Coordinates of C-alpha atoms and ligand atoms in Angstrom, one line a residue:
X1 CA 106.5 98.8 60.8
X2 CA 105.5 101.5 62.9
X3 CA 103.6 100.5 66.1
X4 CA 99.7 102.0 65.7
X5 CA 98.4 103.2 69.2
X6 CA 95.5 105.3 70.4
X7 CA 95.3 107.2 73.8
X8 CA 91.8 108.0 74.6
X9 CA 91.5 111.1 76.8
X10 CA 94.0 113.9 77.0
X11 CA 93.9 114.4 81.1
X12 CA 97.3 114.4 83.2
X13 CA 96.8 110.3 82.8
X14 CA 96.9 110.6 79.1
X15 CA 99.2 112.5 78.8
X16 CA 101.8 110.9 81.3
X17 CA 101.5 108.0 78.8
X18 CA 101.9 109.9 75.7
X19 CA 105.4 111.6 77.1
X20 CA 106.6 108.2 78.7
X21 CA 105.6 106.9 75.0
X22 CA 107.9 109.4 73.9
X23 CA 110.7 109.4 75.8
X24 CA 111.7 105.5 75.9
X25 CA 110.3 104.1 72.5
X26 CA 110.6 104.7 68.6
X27 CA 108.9 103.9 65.6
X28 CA 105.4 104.5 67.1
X29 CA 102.1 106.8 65.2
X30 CA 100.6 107.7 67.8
X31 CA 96.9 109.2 68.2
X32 CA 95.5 111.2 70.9
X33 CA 92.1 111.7 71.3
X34 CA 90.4 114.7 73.7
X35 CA 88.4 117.9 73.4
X36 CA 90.7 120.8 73.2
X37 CA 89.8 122.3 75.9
X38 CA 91.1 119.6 78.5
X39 CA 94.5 118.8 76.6
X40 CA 96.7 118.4 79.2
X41 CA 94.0 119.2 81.6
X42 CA 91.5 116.5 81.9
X43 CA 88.9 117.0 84.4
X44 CA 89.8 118.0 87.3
X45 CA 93.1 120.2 86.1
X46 CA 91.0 122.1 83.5
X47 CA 89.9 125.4 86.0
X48 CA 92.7 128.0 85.9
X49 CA 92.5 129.6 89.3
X50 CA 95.5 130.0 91.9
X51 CA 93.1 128.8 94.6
X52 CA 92.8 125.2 93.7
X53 CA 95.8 123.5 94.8
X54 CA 97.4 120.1 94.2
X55 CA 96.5 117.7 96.9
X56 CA 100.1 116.2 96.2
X57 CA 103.2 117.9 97.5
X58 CA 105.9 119.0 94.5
X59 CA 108.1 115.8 95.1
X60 CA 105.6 113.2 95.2
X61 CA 104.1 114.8 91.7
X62 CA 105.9 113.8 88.2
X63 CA 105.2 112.8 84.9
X64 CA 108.5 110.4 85.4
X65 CA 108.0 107.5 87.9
X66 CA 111.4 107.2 87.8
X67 CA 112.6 110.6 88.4
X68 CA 110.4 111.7 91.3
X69 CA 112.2 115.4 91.3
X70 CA 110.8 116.5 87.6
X71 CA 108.5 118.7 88.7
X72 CA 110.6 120.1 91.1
X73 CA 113.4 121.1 88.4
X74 CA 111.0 122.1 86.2
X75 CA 109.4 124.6 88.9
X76 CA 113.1 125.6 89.8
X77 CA 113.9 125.8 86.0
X78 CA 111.1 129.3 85.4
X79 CA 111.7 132.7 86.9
X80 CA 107.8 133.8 86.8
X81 CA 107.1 131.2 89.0
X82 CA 107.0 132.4 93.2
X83 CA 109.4 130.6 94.9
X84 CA 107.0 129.4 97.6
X85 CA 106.2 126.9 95.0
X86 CA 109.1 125.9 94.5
X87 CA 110.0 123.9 97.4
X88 CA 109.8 120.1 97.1
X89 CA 107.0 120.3 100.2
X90 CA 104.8 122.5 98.6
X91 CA 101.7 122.5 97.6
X92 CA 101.5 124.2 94.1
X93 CA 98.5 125.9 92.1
X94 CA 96.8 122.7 89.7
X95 CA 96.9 125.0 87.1
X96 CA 101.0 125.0 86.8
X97 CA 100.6 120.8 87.0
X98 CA 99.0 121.3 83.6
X99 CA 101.8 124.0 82.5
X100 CA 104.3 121.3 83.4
X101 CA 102.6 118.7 81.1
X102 CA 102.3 121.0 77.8
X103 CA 105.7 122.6 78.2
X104 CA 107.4 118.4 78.9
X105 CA 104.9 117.2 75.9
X106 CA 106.2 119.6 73.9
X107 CA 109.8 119.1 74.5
X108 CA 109.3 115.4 73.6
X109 CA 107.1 116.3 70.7
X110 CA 110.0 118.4 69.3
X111 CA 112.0 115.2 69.7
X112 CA 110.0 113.1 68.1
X113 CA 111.3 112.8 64.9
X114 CA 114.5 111.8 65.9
X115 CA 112.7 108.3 67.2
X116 CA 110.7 108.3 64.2
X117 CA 107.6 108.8 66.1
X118 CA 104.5 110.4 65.1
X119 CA 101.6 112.1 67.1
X120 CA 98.7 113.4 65.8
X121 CA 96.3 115.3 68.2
X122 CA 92.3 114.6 67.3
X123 CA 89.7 117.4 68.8
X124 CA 87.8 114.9 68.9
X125 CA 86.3 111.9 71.1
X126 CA 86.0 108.1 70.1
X127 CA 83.1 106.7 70.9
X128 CA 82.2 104.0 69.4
X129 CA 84.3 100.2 68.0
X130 CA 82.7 98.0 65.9
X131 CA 83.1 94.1 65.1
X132 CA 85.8 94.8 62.2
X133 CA 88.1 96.6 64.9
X134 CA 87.9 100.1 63.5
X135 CA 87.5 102.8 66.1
X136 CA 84.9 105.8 64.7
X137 CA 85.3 109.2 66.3
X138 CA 82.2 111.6 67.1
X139 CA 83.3 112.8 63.3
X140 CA 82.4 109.5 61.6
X141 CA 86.3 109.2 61.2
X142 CA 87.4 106.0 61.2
X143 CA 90.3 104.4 62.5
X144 CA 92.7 100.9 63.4
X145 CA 94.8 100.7 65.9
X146 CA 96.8 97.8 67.2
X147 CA 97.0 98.9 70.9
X148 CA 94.1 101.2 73.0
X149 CA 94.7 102.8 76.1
X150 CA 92.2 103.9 77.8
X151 CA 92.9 107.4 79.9
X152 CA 89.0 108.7 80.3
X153 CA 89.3 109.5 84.0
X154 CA 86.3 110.3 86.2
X155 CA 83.6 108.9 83.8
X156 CA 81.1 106.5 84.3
X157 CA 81.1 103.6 82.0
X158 CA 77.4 103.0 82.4
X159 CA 75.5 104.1 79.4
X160 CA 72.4 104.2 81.5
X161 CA 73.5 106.0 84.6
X162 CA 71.1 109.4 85.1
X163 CA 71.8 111.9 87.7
X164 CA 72.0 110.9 91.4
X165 CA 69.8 113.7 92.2
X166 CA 66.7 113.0 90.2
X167 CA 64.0 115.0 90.0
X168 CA 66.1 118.0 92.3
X169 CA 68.4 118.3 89.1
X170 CA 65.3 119.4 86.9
X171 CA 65.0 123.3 89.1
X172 CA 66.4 126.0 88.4
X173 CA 69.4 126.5 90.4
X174 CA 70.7 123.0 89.5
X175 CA 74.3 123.1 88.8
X176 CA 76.1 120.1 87.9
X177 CA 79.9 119.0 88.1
X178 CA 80.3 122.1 89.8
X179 CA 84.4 121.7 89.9
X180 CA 84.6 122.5 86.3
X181 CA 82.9 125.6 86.0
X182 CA 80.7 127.8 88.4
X183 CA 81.7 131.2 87.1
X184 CA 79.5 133.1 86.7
X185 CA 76.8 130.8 87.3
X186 CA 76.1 132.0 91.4
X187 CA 75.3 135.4 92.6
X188 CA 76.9 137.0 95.8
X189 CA 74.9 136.9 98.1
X190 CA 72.8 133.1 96.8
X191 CA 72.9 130.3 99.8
X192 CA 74.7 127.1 98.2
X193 CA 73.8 123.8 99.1
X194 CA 77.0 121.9 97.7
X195 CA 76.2 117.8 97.0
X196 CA 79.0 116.0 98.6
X197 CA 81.9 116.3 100.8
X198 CA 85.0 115.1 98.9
X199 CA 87.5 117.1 97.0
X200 CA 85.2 118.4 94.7
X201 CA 83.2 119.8 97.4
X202 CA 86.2 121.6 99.1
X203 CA 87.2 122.7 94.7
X204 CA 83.7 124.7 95.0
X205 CA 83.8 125.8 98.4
X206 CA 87.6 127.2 97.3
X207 CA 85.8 128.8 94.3
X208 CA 83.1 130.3 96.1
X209 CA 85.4 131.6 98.4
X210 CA 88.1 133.4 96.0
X211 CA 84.8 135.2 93.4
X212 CA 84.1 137.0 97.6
X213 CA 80.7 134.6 97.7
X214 CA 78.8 136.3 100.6
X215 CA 75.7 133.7 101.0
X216 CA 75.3 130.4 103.7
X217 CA 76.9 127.5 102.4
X218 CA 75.9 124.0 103.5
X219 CA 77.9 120.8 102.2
X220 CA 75.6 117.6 102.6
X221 CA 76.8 114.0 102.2
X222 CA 76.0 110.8 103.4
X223 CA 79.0 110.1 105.0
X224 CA 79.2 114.1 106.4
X225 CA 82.9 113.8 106.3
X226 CA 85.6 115.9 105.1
X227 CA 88.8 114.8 103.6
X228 CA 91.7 114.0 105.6
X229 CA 94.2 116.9 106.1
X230 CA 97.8 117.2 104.9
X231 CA 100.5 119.1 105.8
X232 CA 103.2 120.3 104.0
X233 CA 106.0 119.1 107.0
X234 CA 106.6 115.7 106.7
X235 CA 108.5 115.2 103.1
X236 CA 111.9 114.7 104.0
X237 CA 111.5 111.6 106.4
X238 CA 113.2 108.5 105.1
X239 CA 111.4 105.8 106.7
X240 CA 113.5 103.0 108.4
X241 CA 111.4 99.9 108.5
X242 CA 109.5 101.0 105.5
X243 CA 111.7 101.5 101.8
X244 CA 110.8 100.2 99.0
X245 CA 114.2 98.4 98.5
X246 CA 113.7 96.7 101.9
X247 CA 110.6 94.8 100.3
X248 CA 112.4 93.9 96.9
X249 CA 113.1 89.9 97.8
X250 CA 111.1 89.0 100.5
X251 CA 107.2 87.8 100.2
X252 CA 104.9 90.0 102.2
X253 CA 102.0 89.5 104.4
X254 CA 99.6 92.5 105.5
X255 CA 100.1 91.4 108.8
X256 CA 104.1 92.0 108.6
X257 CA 103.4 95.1 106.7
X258 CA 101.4 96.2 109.9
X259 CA 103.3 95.6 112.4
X260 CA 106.6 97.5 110.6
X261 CA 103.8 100.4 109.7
X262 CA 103.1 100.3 113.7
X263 CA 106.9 99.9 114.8
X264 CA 108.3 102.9 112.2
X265 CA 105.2 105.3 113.7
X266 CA 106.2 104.8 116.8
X267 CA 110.0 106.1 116.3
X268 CA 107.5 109.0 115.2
X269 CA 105.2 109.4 118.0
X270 CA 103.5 108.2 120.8
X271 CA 100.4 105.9 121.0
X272 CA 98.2 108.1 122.5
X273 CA 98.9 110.6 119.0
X274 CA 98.8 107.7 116.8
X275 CA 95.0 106.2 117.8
X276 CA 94.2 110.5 117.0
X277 CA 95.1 109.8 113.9
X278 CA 93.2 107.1 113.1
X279 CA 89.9 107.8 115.0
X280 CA 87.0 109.9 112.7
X281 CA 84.9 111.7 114.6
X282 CA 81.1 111.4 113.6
X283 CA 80.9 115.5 113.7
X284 CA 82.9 116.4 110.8
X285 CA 83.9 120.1 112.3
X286 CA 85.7 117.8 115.4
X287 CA 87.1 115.9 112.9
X288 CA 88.1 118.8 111.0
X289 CA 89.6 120.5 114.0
X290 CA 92.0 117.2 115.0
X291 CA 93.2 116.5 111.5
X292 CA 94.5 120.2 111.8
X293 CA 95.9 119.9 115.5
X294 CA 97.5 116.4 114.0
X295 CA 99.1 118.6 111.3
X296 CA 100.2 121.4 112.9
X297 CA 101.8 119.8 116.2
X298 CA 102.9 116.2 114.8
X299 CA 104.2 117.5 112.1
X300 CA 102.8 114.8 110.0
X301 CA 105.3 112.5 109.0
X302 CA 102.9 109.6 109.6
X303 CA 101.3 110.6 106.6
X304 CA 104.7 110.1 105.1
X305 CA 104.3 106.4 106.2
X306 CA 101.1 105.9 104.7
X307 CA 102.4 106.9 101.1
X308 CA 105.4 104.5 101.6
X309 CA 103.1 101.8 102.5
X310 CA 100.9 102.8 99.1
X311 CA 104.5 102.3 97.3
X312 CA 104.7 99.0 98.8
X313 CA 101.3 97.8 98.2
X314 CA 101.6 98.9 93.8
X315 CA 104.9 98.0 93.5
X316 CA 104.8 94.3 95.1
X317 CA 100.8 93.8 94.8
X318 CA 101.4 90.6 93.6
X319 CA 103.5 89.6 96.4
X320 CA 100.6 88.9 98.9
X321 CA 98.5 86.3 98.5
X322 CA 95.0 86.5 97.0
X323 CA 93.5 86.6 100.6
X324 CA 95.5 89.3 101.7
X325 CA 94.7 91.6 98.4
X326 CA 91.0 90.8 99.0
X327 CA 91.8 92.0 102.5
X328 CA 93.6 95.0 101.4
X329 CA 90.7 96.2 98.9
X330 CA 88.1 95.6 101.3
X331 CA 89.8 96.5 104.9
X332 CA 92.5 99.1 104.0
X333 CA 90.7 100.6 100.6
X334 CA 88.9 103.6 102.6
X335 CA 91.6 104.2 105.2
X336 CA 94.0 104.8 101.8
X337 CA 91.7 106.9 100.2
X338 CA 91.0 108.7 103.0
X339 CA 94.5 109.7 103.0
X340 CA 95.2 110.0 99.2
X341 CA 92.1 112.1 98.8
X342 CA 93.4 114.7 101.5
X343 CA 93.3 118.3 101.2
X344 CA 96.2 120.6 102.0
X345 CA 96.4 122.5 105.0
X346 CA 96.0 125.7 103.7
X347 CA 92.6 124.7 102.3
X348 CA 91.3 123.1 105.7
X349 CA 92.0 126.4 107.8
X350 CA 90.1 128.2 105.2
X351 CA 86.9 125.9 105.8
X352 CA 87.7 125.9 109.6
X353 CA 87.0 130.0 109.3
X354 CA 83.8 129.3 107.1
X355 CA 82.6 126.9 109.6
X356 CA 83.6 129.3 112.8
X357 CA 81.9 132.1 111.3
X358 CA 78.4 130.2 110.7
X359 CA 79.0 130.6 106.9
X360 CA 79.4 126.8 106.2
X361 CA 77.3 123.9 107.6
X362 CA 78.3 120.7 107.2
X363 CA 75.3 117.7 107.4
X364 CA 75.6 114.3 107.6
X365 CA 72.5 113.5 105.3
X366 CA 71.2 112.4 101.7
X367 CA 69.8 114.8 98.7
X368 CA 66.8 112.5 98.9
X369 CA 66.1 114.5 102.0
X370 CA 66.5 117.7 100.0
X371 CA 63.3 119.3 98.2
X372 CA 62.5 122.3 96.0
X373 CA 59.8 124.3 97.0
X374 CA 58.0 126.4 94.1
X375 CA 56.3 128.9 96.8
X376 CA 60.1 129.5 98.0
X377 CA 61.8 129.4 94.7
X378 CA 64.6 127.3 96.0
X379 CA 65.8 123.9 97.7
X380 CA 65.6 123.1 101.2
X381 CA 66.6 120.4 103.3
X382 CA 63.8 118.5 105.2
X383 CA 63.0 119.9 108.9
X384 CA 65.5 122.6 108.6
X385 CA 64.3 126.5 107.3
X386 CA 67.3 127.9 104.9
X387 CA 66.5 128.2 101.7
X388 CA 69.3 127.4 99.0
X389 CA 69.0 129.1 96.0
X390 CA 71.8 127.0 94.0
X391 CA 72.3 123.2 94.7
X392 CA 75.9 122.1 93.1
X393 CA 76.0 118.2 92.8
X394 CA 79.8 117.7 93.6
X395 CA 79.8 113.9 93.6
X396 CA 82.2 113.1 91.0
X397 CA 80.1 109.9 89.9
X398 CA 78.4 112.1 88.5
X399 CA 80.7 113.0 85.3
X400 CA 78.8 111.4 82.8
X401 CA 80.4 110.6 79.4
X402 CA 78.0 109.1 77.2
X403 CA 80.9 108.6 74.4
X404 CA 83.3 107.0 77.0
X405 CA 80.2 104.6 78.0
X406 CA 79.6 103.9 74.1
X407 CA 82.6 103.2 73.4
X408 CA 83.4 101.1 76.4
X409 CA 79.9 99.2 75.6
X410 CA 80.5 98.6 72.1
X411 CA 84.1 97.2 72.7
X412 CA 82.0 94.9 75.3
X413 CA 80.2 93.7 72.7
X414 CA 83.1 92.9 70.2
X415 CA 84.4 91.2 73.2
X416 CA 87.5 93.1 72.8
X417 CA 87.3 93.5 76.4
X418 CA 86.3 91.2 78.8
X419 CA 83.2 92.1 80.9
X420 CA 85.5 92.4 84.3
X421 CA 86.2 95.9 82.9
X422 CA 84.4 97.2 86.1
X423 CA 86.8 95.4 88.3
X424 CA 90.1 96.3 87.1
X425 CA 92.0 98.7 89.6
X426 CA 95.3 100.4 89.6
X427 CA 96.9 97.4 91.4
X428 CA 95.9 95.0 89.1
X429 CA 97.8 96.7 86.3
X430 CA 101.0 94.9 87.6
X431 CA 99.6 91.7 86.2
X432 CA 98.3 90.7 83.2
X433 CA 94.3 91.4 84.6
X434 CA 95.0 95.6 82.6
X435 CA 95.6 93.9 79.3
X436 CA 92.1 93.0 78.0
X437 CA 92.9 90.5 75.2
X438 CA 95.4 87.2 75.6
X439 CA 98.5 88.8 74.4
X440 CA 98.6 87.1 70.7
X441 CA 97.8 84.0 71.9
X442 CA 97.0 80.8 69.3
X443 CA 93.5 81.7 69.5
X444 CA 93.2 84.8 69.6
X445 CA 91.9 87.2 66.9
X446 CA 95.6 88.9 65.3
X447 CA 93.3 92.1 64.3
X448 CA 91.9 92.9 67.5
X449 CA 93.6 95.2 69.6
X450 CA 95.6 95.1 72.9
X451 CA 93.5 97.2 75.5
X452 CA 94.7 98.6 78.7
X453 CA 92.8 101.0 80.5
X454 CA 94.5 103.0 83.6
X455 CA 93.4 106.1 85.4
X456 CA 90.4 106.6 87.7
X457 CA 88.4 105.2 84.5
X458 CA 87.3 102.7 86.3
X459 CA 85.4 103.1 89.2
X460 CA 84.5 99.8 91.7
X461 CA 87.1 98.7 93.7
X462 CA 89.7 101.6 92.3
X463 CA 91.9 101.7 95.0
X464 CA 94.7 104.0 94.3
X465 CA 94.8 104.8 90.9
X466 CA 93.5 108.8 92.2
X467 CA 96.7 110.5 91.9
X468 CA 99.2 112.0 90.0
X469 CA 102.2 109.5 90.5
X470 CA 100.0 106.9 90.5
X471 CA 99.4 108.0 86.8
X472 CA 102.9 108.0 85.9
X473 CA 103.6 104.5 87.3
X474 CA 100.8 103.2 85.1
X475 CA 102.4 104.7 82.9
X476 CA 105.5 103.3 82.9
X477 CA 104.0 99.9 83.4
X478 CA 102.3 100.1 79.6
X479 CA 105.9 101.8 78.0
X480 CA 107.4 98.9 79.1
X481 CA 104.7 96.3 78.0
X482 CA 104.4 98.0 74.4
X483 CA 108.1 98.1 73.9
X484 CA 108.3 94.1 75.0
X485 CA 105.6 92.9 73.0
X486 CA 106.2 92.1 69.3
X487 CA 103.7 92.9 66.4
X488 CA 103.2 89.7 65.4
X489 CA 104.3 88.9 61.6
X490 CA 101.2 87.2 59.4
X491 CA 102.2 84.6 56.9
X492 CA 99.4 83.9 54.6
X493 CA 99.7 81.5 51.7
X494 CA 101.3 78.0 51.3
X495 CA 105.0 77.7 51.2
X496 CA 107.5 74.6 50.7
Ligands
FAD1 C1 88.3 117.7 92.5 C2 89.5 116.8 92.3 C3 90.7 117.3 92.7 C4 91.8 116.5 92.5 N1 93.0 116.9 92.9 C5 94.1 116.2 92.7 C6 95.4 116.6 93.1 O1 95.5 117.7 93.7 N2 96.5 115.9 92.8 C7 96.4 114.7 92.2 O2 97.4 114.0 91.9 N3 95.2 114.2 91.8 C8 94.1 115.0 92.0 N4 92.8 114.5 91.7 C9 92.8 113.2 91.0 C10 92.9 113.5 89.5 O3 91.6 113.4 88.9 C11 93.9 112.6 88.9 O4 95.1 112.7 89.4 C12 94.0 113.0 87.4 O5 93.3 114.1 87.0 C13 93.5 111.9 86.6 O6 93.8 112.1 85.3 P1 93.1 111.4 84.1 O7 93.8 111.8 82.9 O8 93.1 109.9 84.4 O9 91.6 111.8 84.2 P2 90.8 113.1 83.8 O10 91.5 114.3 84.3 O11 89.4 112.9 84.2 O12 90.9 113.2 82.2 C14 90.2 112.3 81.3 C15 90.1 112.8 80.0 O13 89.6 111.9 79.1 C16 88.7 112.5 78.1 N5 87.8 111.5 77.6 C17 86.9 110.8 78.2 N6 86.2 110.0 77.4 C18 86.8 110.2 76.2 C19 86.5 109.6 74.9 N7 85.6 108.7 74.6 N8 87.3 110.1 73.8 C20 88.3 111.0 74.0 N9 88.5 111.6 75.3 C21 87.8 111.2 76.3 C22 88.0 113.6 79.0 O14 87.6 114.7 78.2 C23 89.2 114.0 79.9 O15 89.9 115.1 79.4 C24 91.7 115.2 91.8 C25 90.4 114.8 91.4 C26 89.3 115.6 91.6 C27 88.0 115.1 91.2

């Protein structure tokens, strides 16, 4: 009997698990479930401009957990492609991440019958489960599956949630999940006030910049700060204290993994570098400045370090003790993001020029301080006189999808998945937490589906789950759990 198994979203998360699906099992039907338009996309993949760059250099980006140099062959495998992309430290258009996905889907979909496994691709998007497990598409379709995998990516899964910005979002000039799309939608020469500060922010600003954008542009955040810079210097370092083979048979305390974090840096660079690296600067342009001076001159192979120590922390999560992952998630969450969420260098220096040139102002407050004023016919921020024509709301919270967050509720309701949905994270996936339902347990209900949701979908407490590799581990994780577990066989009836 074949195994029955619906992916839910179509991103680079989606995807990874539909190839990995592919490649290592047989005898699986397998739907996939996206709008067209973001197959192999997803979200934050889906704009097709050379500007907008992967935050992730080319060897630390592949559909294959286990074979970390994919990408790279594939890159080195076309002829169109410039060979400054090719280089395992590069930092490649987003738009040929997505290339890489169709063109490896397809090879494994031309494969497919030779494992006896079938994919069908729905235009479609589920939204909605009801008590007798059938899964109903925004078709009225109906389906049953016997294992779910949630890939929605940057969604809410809060039916209720409304806009951040309130009332600001009902002008004209609103723009919302400005990332996706602002063609067309801002004149030359209109001043921008740009929601947010994260890589969103930095997508629009890159946008802006490459359709020759003339206007101000002021990004505004709570925090006012800019994600962390990376270079494109420090791949090659093998770190000493800090392999993930060195970590295989031991137990591990944050403390120990401190202290050889600290030791390894310090073959790297001196202390008075090191406490640069780590100090953020309440003025976001200073801030912006060091992170460059720290790429340029160090050469950045710390950042190296931090990526190994995000290895350790997925791979063995559930070698430190409860305390320690509680300390991890609240402690070390924002330092890791800060570094994940990066942007490459290339990117920075451009905002460095904007901000040099009075063209981009950074401020460190909230949009409740921002107001539209009719007599103006635009948006301005209280106590300071430029008028914005456009406001772009580039919080990424801010990605509603109301058939992700029905779906999601009505599965709640079944009890198909436990309420604690919101607390899952990337790390927990090494356990048993990801998987929703008691694996065919005695008293468990044999129709209901086994439910694992991976990705950014889930937001609170996400810790690393934001990148591409990160994707494919998950990934792996699940191939391995679906080809383990065993379809259970009902007898019904009396026999002697
Ligand atoms: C601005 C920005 C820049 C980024 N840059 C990088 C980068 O350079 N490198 C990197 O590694 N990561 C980057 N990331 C992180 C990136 O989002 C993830 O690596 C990756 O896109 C996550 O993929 P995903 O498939 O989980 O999510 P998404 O890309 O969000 O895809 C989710 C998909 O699910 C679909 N979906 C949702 N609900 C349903 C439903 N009910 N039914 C059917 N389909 C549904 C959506 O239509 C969507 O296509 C960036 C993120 C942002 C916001």
């Amino acid at each position: 009997m074949k195994k029955k198994i619906a992916i839910v979203g179509a991103g680079p998360c989606g995807i990874s698990v539909l190839i990995n699906l592919l490649k290592n099992l047989s005898n699986l039907d397998i739907s996939i479930f996206d709008i067209n338009q973001n197959f192999c996309k997803g979200n934050s993949f889906r704009v097709d401009s050379d500007s907008l760059l992967l935050n992730t250099t080319v060897d630390t980006t592949s559909v294959f957990y286990e074979d970390r140099l994919h990408f790279f062959k594939w890159l080195n495998s076309k002829k169109d492609i410039p060979k400054k992309y090719k280089l395992k430290s590069a930092f490649v258009p987003r738009n040929l991440a997505s290339k890489y996905l169709f063109e490896t889907l397809n090879e494994y979909l031309l494969k497919s019958s030779e494992k006896n496994n079938n994919v069908t691709i729905f235009d479609f998007f589920l939204f909605k489960y009801d008590a007798k497990h059938t899964f109903i598409d925004t078709s009225m379709n109906e389906y049953l599956f016997k294992y779910v995998i949630l890939c929605t990516g940057h969604t809410s899964s809060s039916i209720n949630m409304k806009c951040k910005l309130g009332e600001l979002s009902n002008n004209d000039g609103y723009i919302e999940n400005s990332f996706l799309n602002i063609n067309g939608k801002i004149h030359k020469n209109d001043n921008v006030l740009i929601i947010g500060s994260n890589l969103s922010a930095i997508d629009t600003m890159l946008l802006l910049n490459e359709s020759k954008h003339q206007g101000k542009i002021c990004i505004l955040s709570k925090s006012g700060s800019l994600p962390s810079v990376r270079s494109d210097m420090g791949g090659d370092y093998i770190p000493k204290y800090l392999g993930l083979e060195g970590f295989k048979n031991e137990t591990i305390s944050v403390n120990h993994l401190k202290r050889l974090f600290f030791k390894e840096l310090l073959l790297l660079t001196t202390k008075e570098d090191v406490k640069s690296y780590f100090l953020i600067s309440k003025d976001p342009k200073i801030q912006l400045e060091t992170d460059i001076l720290n790429c340029i001159y160090s050469k950045n192979k710390w950042q190296v370090l931090v990526f190994s120590m995000l290895e350790i922390l997925t791979n063995y999560w559930f070698k430190f003790s409860t305390a320690d992952r509680i300390l991890i998630k609240n402690k070390y969450k924002k330092i890791i993001d800060r570094f994940i969420s990066s942007m490459p260098l290339e990117n920075a220096l451009l905002l460095k020029d904007y901000l040099n040139n009075g063209r981009l102002e950074i401020t460190k407050s909230s949009h409740e301080n921002v107001y539209y004023s009719n007599s103006k016919k635009g948006f301005l921020i209280k106590n300071k006189n430029v008028v914005y024509n456009k406001i772009i709301d580039s919080s990424p919270i801010n990605i509603e999808n109301k058939d992700f967050s029905s779906l999601l509720n009505s599965m709640l309701e079944v009890g198909v998945v436990k309420t604690n949905i919101n607390r899952l994270n990337s790390l927990d996936i090494d356990n048993k937490f990801f998987k929703c339902r008691n694996d065919f347990d005695a008293n468990s209900n044999i129709d209901a589906p086994i439910v694992y949701a991976i990705g950014p979908t889930l937001r609170n407490n996400l810790i690393v789950s934001n990148f591409f590799l990160e994707s494919s581990r998950q990934a792996n994780i699940i191939t391995n759990h679906i080809s383990t577990s065993r379809i259970p066989i009902i007898i019904t009836g009396v026999t002697s």
